[in-house]
CSV table of C-alpha atoms and ligand atoms in Angstrom, one decimal:
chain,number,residue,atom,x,y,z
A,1,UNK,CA,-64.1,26.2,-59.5
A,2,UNK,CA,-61.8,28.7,-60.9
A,3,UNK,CA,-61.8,29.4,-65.2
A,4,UNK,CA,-58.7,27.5,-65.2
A,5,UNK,CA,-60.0,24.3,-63.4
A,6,UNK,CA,-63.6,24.9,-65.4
A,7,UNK,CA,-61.7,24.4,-68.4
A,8,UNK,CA,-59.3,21.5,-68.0
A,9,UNK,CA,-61.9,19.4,-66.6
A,10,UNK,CA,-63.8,20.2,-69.8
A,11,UNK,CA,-67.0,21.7,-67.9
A,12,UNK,CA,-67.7,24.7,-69.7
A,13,UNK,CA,-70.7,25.1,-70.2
A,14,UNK,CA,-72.0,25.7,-73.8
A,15,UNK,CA,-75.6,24.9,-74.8
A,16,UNK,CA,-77.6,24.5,-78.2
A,17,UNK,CA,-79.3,27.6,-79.4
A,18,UNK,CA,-83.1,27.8,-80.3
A,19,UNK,CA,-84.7,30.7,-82.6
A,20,UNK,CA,-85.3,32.8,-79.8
A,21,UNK,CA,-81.6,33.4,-79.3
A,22,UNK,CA,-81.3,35.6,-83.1
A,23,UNK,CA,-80.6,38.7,-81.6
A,24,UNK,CA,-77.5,37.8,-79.4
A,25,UNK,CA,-76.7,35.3,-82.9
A,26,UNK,CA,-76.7,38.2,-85.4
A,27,UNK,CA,-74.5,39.9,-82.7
A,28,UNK,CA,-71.7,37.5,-82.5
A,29,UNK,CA,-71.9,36.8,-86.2
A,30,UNK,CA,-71.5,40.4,-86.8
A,31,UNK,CA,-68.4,40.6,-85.1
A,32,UNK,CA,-67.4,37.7,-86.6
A,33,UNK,CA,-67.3,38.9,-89.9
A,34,UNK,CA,-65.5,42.3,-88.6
A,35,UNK,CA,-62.5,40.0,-87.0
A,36,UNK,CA,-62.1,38.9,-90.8
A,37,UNK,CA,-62.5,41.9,-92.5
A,38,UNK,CA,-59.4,42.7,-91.2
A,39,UNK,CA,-57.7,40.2,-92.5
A,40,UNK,CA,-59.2,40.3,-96.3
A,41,UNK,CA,-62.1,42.6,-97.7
A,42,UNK,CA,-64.0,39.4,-98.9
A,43,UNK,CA,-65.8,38.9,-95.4
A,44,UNK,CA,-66.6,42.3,-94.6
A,45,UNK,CA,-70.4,42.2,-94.5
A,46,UNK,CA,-72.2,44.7,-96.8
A,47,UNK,CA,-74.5,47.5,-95.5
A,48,UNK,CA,-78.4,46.4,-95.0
A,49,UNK,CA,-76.6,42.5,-94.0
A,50,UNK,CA,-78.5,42.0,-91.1
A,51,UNK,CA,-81.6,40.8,-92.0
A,52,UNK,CA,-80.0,38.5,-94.2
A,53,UNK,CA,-77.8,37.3,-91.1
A,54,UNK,CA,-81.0,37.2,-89.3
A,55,UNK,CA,-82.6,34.7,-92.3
A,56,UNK,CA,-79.5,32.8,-92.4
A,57,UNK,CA,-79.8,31.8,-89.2
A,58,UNK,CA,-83.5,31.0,-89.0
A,59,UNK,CA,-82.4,28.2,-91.8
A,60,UNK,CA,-79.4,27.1,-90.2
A,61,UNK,CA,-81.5,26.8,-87.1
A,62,UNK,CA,-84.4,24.5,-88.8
A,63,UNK,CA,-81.5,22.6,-90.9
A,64,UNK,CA,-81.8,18.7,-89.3
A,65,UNK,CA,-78.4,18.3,-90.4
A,66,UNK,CA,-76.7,22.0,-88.4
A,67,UNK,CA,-76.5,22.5,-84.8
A,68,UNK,CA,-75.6,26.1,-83.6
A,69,UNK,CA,-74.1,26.3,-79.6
A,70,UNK,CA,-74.4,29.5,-77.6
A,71,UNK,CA,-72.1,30.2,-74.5
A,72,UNK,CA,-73.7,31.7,-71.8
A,73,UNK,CA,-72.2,34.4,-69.3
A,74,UNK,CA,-75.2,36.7,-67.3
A,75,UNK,CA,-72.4,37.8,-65.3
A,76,UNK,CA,-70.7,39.2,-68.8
A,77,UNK,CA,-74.3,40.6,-70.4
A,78,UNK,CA,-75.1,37.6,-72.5
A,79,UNK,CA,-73.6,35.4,-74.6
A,80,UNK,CA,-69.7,35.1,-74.7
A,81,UNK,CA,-69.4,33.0,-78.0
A,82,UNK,CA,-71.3,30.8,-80.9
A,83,UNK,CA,-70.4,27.8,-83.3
A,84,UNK,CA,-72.0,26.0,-86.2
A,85,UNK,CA,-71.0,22.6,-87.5
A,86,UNK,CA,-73.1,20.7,-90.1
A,87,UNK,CA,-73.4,17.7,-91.6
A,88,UNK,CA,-72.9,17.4,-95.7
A,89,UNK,CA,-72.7,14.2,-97.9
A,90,UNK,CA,-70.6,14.0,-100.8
A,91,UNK,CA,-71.4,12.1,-103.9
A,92,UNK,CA,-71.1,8.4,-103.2
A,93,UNK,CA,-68.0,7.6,-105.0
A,94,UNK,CA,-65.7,8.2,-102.2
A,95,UNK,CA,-65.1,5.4,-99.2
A,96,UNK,CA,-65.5,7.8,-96.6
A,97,UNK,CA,-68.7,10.2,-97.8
A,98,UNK,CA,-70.1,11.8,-94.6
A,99,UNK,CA,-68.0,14.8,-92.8
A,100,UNK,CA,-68.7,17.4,-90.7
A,101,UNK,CA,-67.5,21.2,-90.7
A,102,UNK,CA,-67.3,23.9,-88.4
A,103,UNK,CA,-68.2,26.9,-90.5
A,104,UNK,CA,-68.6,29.3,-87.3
A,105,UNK,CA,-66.7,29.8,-84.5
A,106,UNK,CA,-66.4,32.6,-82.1
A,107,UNK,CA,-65.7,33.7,-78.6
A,108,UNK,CA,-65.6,37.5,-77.8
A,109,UNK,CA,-62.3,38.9,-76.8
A,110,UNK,CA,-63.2,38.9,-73.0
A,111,UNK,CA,-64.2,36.0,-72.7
A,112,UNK,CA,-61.1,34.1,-74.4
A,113,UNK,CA,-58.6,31.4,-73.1
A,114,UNK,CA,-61.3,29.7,-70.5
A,115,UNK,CA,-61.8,27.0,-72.9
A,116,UNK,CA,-65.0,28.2,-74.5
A,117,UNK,CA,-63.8,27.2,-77.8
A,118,UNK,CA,-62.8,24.3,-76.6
A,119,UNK,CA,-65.9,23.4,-75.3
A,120,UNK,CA,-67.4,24.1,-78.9
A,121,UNK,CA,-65.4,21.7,-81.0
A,122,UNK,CA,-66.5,19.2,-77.8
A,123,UNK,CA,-70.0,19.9,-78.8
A,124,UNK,CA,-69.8,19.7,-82.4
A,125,UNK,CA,-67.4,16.5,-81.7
A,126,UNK,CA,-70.0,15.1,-80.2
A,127,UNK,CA,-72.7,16.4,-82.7
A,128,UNK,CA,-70.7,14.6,-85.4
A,129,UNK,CA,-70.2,11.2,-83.8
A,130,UNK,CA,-74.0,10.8,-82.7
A,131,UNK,CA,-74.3,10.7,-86.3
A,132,UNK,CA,-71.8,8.5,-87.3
A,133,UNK,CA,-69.4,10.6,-88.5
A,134,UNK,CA,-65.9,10.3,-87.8
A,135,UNK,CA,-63.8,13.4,-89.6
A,136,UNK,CA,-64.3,17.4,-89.2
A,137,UNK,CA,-63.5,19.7,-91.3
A,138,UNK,CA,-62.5,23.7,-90.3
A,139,UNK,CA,-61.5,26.2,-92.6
A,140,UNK,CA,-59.1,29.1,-91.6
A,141,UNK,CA,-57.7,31.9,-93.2
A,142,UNK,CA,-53.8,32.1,-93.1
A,143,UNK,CA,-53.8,35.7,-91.8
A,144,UNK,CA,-55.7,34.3,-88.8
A,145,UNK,CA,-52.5,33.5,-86.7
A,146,UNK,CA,-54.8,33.1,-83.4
A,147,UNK,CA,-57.4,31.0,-85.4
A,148,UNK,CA,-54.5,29.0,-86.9
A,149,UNK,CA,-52.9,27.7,-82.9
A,150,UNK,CA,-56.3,27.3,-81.7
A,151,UNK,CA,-56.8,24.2,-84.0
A,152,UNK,CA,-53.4,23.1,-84.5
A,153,UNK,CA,-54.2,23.0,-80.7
A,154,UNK,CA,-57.2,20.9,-80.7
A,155,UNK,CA,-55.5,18.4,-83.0
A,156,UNK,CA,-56.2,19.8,-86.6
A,157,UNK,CA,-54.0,19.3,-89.6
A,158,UNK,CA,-53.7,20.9,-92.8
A,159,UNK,CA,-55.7,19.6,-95.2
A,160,UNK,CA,-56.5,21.7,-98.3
A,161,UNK,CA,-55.5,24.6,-99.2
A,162,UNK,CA,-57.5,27.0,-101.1
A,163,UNK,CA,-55.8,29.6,-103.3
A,164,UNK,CA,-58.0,32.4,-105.0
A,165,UNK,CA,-56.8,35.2,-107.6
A,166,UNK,CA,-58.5,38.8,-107.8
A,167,UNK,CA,-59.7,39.4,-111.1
B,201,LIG,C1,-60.1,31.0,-82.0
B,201,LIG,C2,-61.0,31.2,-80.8
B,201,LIG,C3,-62.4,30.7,-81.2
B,201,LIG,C4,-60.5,30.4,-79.6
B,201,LIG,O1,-61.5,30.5,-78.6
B,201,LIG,P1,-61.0,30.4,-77.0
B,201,LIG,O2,-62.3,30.2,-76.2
B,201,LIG,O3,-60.2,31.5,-76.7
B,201,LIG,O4,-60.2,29.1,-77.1
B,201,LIG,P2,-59.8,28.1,-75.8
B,201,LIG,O5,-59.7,28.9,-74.6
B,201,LIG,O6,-60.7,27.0,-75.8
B,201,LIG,O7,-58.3,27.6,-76.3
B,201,LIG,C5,-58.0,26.3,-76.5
B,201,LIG,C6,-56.5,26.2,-76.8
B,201,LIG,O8,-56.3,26.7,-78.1
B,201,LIG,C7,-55.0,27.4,-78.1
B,201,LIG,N1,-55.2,28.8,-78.3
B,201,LIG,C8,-56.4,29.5,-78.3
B,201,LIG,N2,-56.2,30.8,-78.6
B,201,LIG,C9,-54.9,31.0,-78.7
B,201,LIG,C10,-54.0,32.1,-79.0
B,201,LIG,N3,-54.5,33.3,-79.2
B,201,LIG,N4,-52.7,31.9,-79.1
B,201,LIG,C11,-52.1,30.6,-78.9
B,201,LIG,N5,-52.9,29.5,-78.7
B,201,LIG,C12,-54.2,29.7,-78.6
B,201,LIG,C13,-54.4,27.1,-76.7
B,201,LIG,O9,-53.7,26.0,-76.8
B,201,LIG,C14,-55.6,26.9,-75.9
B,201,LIG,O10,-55.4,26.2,-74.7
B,201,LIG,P3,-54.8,26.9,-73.4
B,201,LIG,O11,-55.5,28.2,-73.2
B,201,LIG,O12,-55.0,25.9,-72.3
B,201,LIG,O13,-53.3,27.2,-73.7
B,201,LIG,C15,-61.1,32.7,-80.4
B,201,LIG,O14,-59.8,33.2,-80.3
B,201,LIG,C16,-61.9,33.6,-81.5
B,201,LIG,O15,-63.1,33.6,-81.5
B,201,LIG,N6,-61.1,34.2,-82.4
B,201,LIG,C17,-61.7,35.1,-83.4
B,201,LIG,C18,-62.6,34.3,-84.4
B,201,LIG,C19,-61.8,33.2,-85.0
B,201,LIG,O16,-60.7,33.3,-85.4
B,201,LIG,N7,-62.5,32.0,-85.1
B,201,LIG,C20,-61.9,30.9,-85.7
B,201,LIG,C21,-62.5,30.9,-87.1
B,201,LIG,S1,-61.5,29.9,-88.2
């Protein structure tokens, strides 16, 4: 099955992650945080980050209410990509208090448009209904034009938008 036909009939392959998978985590978050440097200093990572990376990982990895996805590629070296969606619960005065968010998501360069983050948003679809709940959230900075069609793609809509000011 060629990429193309791998990813339109939704078959690529992405599996959940376990502790023993930290280093080639800490990798891909790395580089996530470089993509976004580039669009505003606030994400660039500060030196000495890692092992806090590392730690933040461990307790999104033991968190009942996060799943974290790897996607594998031996023939690439390793790991091609990783997501994170969790579960929160907002104060019970709403009608709809459950959601889910996506507060990771990358695929490396290489490896892009063969539907691996695709497959993600899949999994963490999944993830989300399992447990009932029926909206996800993404957040995306504006600067990210590629970010920004990826889930216009998959069917998100604006939602918030969150203004800051530099003081
Ligand atoms: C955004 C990102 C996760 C997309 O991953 P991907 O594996 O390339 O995405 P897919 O191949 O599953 O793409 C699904 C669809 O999204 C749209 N899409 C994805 N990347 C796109 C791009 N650069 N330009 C236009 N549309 C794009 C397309 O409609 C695509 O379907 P198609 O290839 O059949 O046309 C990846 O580009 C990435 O990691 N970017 C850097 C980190 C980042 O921005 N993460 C999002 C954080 S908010």
């Amino acid at each position: 099955m060629t990429a193309r036909q791998a990813r339109s009939a939704g078959t690529v392959p992405v599996r959940r992650a376990a502790l023993d998978d930290l280093d080639p985590l800490e990798a891909l978050w790395t580089s996530l945080a470089d993509h976004h440097a580039r669009f505003d200093p606030h994400y660039r990572l500060r030196d000495g980050a890692a092992s806090e990376v590392r730690e933040l990982l461990r307790a999104v990895l033991r968190d009942p209410d996060a799943a974290v996805w790897l996607a594998d590629a031996a023939a690439e070296g390793g790991p091609t990509g990783f997501c994170i969606a969790r579960i929160d619960e907002a104060p019970p005065i709403l009608h709809e208090i459950r959601r889910a968010e996506i507060t990771e998501l990358y695929v490396r360069p290489a490896a892009r448009r063969r539907g691996v983050g695709r497959a993600f948003v899949a999994a963490a679809r999944a993830f989300a209904l399992e447990r009932g709940v029926r909206r996800i959230e993404a957040r995306v900075a504006h600067a990210n034009a590629e970010g920004q069609r990826f889930w216009r793609a998959l069917g998100f809509g604006d939602f918030v938008d969150v203004l800051d000011l530099r003081l």
